[in-house]
mmCIF file of C-alpha atoms in Angstrom:
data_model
loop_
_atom_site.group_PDB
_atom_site.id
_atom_site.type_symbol
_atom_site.label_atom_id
_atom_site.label_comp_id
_atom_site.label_asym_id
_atom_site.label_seq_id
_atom_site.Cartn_x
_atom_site.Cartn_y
_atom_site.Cartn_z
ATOM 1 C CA UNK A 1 99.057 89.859 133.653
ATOM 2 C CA UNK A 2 99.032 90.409 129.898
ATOM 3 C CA UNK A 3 95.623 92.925 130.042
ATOM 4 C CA UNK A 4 94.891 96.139 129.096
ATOM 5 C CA UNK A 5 92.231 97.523 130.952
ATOM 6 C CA UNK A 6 90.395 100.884 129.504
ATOM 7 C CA UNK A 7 87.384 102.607 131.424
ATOM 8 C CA UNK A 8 84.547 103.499 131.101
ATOM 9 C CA UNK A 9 83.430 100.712 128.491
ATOM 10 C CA UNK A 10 80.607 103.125 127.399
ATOM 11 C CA UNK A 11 80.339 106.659 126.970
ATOM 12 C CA UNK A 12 77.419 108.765 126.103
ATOM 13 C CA UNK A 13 78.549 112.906 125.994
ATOM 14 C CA UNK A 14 77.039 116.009 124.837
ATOM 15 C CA UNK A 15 78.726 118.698 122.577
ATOM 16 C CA UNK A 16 79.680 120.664 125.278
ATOM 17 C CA UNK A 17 81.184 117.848 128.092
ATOM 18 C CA UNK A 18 84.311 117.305 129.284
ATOM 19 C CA UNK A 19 85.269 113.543 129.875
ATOM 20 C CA UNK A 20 88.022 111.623 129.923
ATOM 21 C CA UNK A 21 89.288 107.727 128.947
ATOM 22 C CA UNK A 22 91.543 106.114 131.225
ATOM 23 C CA UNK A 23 93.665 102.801 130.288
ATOM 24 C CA UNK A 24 95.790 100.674 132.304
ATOM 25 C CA UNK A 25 98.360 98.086 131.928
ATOM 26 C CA UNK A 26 100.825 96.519 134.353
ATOM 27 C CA UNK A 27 102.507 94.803 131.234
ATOM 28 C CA UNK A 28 105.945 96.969 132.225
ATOM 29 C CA UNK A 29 105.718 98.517 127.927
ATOM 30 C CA UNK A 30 106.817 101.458 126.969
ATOM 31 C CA UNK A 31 104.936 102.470 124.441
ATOM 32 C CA UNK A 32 100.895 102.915 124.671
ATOM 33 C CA UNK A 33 98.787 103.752 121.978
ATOM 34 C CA UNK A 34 95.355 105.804 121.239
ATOM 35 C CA UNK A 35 93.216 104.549 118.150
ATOM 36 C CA UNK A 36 89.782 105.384 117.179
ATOM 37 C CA UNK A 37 87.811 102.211 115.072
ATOM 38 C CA UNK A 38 84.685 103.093 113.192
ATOM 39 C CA UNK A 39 81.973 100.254 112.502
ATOM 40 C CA UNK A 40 83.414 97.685 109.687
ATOM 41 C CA UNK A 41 86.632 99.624 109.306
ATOM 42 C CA UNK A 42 90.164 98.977 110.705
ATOM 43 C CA UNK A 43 91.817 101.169 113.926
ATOM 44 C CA UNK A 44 93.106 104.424 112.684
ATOM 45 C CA UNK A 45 96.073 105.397 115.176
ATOM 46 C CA UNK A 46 95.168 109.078 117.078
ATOM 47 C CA UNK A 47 98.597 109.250 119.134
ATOM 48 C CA UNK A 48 101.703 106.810 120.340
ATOM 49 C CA UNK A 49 103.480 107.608 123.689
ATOM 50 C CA UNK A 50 106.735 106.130 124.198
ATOM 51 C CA UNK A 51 108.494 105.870 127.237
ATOM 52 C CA UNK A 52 105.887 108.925 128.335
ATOM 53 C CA UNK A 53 106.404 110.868 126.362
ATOM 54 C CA UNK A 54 104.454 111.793 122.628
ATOM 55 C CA UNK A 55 105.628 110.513 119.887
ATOM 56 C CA UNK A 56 103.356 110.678 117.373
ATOM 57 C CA UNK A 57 100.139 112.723 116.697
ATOM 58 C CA UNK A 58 98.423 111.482 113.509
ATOM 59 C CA UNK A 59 97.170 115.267 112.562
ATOM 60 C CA UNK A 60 94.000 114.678 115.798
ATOM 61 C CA UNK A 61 92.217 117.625 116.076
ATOM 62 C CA UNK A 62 92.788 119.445 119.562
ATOM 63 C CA UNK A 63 89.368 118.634 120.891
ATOM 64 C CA UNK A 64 91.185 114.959 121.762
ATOM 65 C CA UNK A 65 93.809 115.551 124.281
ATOM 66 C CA UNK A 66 96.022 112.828 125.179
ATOM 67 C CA UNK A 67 97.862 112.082 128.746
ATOM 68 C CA UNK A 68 100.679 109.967 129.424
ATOM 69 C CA UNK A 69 100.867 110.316 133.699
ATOM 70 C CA UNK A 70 103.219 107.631 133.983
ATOM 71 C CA UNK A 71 104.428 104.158 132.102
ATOM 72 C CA UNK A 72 100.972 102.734 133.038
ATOM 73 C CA UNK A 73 98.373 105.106 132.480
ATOM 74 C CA UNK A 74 97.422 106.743 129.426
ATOM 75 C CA UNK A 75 94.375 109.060 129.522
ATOM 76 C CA UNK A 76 92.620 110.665 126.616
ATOM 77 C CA UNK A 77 90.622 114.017 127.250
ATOM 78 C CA UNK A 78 87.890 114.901 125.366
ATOM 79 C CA UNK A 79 85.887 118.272 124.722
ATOM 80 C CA UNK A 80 83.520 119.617 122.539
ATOM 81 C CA UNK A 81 82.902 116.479 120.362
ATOM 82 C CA UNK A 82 80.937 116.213 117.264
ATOM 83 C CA UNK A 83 78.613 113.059 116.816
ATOM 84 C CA UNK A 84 81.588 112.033 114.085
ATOM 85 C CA UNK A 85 83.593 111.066 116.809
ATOM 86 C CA UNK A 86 81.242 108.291 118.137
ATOM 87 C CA UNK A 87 83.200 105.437 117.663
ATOM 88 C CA UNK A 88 85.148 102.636 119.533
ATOM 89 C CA UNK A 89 88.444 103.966 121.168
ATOM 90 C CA UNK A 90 90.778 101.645 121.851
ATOM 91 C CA UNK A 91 93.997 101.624 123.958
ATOM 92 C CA UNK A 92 96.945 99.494 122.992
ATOM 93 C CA UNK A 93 100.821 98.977 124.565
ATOM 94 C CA UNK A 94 103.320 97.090 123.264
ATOM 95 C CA UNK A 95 107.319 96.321 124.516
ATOM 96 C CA UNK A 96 110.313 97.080 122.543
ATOM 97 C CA UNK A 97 113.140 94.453 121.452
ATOM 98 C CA UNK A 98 116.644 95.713 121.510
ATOM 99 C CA UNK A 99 115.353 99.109 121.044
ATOM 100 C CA UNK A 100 113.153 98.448 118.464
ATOM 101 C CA UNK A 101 109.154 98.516 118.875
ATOM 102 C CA UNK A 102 107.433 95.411 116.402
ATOM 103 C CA UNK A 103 104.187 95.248 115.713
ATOM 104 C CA UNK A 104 102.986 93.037 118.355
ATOM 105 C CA UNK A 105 100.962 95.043 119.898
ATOM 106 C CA UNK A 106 97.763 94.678 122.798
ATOM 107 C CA UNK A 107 94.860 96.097 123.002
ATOM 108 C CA UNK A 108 91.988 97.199 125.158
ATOM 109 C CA UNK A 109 88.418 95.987 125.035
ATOM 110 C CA UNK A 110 87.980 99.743 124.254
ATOM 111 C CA UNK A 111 85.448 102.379 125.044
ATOM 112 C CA UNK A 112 82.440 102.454 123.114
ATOM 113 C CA UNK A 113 81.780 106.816 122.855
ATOM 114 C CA UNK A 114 78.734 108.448 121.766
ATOM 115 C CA UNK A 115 78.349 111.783 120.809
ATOM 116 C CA UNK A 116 75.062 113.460 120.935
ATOM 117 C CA UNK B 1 95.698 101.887 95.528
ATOM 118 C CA UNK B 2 96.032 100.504 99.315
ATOM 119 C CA UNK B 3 99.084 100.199 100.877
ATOM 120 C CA UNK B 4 97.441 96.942 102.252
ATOM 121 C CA UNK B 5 94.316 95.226 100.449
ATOM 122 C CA UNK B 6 92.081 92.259 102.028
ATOM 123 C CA UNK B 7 89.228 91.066 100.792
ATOM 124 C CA UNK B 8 86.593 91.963 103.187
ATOM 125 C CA UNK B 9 84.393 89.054 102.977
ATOM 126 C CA UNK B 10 82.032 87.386 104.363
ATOM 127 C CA UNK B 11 83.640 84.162 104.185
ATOM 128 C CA UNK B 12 81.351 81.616 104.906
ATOM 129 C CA UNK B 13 82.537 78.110 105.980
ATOM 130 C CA UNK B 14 81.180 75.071 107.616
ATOM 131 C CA UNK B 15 82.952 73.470 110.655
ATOM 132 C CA UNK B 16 85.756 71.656 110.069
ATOM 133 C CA UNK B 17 86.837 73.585 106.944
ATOM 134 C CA UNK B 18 90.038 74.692 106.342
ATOM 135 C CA UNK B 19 90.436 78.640 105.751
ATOM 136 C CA UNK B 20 92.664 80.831 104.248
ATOM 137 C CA UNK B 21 92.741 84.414 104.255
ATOM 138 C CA UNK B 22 94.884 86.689 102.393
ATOM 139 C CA UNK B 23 96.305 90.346 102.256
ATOM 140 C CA UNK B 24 98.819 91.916 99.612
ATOM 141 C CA UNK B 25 101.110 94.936 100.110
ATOM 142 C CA UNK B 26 102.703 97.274 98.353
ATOM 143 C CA UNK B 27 105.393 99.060 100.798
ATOM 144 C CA UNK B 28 108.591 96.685 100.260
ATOM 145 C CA UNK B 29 109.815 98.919 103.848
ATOM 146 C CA UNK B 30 107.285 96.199 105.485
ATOM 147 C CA UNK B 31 108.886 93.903 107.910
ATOM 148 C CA UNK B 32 106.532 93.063 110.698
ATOM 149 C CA UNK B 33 103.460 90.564 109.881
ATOM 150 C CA UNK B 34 100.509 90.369 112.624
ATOM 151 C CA UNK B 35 97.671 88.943 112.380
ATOM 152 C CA UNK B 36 94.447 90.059 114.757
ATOM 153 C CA UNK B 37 91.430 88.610 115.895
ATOM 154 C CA UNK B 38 88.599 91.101 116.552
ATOM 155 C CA UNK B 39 85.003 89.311 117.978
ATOM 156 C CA UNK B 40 82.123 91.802 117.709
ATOM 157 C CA UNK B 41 82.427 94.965 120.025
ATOM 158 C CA UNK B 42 85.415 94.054 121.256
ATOM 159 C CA UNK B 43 89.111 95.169 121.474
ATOM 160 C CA UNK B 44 91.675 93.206 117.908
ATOM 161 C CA UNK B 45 93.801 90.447 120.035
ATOM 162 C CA UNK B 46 97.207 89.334 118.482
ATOM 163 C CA UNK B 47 97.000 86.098 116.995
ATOM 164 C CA UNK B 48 100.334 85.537 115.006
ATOM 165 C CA UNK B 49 103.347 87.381 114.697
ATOM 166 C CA UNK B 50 106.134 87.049 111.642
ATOM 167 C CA UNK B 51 109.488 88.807 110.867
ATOM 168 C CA UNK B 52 110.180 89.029 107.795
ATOM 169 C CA UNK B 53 109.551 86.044 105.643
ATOM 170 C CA UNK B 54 108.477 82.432 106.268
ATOM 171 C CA UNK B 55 106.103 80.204 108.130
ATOM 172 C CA UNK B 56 105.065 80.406 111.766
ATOM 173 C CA UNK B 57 102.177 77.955 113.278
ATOM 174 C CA UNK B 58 100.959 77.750 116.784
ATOM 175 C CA UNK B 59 98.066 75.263 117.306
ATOM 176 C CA UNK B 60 95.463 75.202 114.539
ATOM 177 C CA UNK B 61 96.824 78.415 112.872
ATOM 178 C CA UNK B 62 99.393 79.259 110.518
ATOM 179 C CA UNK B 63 100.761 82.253 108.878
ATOM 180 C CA UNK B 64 102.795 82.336 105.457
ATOM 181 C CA UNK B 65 105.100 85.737 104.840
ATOM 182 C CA UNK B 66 105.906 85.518 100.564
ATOM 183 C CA UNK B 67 107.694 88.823 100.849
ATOM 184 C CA UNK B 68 108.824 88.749 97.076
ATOM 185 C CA UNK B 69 104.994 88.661 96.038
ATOM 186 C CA UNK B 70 103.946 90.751 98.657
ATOM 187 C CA UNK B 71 101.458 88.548 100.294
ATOM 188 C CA UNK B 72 100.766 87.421 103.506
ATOM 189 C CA UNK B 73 98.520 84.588 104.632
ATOM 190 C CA UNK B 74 96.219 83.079 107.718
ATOM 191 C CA UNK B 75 95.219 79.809 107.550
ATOM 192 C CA UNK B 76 92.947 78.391 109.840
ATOM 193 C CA UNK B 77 92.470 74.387 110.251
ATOM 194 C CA UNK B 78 89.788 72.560 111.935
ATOM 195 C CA UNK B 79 87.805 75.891 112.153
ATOM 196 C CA UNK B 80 85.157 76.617 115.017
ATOM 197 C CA UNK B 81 82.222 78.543 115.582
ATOM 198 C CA UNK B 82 84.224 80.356 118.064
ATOM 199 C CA UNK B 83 86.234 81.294 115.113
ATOM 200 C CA UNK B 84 83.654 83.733 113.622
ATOM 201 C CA UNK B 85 85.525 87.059 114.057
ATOM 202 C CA UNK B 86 86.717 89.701 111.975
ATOM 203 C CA UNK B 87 90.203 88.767 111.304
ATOM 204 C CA UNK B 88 92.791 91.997 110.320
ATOM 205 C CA UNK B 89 96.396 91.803 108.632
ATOM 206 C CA UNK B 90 99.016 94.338 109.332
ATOM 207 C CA UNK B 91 102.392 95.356 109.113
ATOM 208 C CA UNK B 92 104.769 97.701 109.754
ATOM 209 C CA UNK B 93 108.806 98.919 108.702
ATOM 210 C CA UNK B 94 111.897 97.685 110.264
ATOM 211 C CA UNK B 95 112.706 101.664 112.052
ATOM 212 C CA UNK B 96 108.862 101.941 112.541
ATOM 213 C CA UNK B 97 107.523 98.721 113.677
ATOM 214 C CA UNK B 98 104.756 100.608 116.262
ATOM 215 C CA UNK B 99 103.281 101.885 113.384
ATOM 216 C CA UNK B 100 100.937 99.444 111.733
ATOM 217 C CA UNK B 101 99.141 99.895 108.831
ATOM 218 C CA UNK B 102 96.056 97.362 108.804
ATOM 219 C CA UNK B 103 94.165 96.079 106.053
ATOM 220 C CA UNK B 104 90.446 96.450 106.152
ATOM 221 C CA UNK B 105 89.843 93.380 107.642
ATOM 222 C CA UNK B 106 87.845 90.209 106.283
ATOM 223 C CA UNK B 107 84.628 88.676 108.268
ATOM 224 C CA UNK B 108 84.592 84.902 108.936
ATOM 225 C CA UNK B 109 82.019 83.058 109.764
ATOM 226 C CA UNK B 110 82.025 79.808 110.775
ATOM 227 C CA UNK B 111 78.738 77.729 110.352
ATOM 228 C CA UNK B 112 78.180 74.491 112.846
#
């Protein structure tokens, strides 16, 4: 099993919602990734969780919450968007080799939000 | 400047052609080479993976590390219509090789 599966694929929220993004793998990695991808532009990474626990937090504003509930889930909570955060989100994991995480990295199909 | 440039494109071939696409760097700390196909709304897939410098080919792909120009390369033989992706370079250090920095990506299309 070499997939990452995120839910929902598509997301339409108002300003004032609460939802969530959930992503799965079964890969046994122990690190698992948030980015955000903008039409005709490369991901940006949001957050990296490594062996559950945060790593990294590329300066997100606190309306994006992520959620690490164990070494297969990572959720990302959302609340009080604005329409600039319509994008693609995509989840990634990747292993580590001796210690050391490469670049090899998998990804989601991703979940297509829309702010209104 | 970029930390990683590639030429956006569209690159246009016919079926059959050979391609080659291309992305320089700047951060010497780069170790880790990927390569990733992304098709239209969907998620980038790893296609090739190098440390450090060299060659690595599986199948009809092949990918070129030059680390002492700072250029990386994809090339693509026999290319298909099912080729036609968005195709996006990236790297990362030796202590940080989770964090990739991508280049913009460069559209190929491949014509029957």
């Amino acid at each position: 099993d070499t997939e990452v599966t995120q839910t929902p694929k598509h997301l339409v929220m108002g300003m004032t919602n609460k939802k969530s993004l959930k992503c799965e793998q079964h890969m046994g990695h122990r690190a698992m990734y948030w980015y955000k991808q903008k039409a005709k532009k490369p991901p940006e990474l949001m957050f990296v969780y490594s062996y559950e626990k945060l790593s990294i937090n590329e300066s997100v504003p606190s309306r994006f919450s992520p959620e690490c509930p164990n070494s297969s889930l990572l959720n990302l909570h959302l609340h009080a968007l604005q329409p600039e955060d319509s994008a693609l989100y995509l989840c990634a994991s990747s292993h580590s080799k001796e210690g050391r995480y490469t670049g090899e990295l998998f990804f989601g199909e991703g979940s297509r939000l829309t702010v209104l | 400047q970029k930390e990683v440039e590639q030429d956006p494109g569209p690159l246009s071939v016919p079926e059959g052609a050979i391609v080659s696409l291309n992305c320089t760097y700047s951060n010497s700390a780069f170790q880790y080479f990927m390569w990733y196909r992304q098709y239209s709304r969907k998620g980038p897939e790893l296609l090739m993976y190098t440390y450090s410098s060299g060659n690595k080919e599986d199948g009809r792909f092949t990918a070129q590390v030059d680390k002492s120009s700072k250029y990386i390369s994809l090339f693509i033989r026999d290319s298909q219509p099912s080729d036609s992706a968005t195709y996006l370079c990236a790297m990362s250090a030796y202590n940080a090789g989770n964090m990739l920095t991508f280049g913009g990506g460069t559209r190929l299309m491949v014509k029957p």
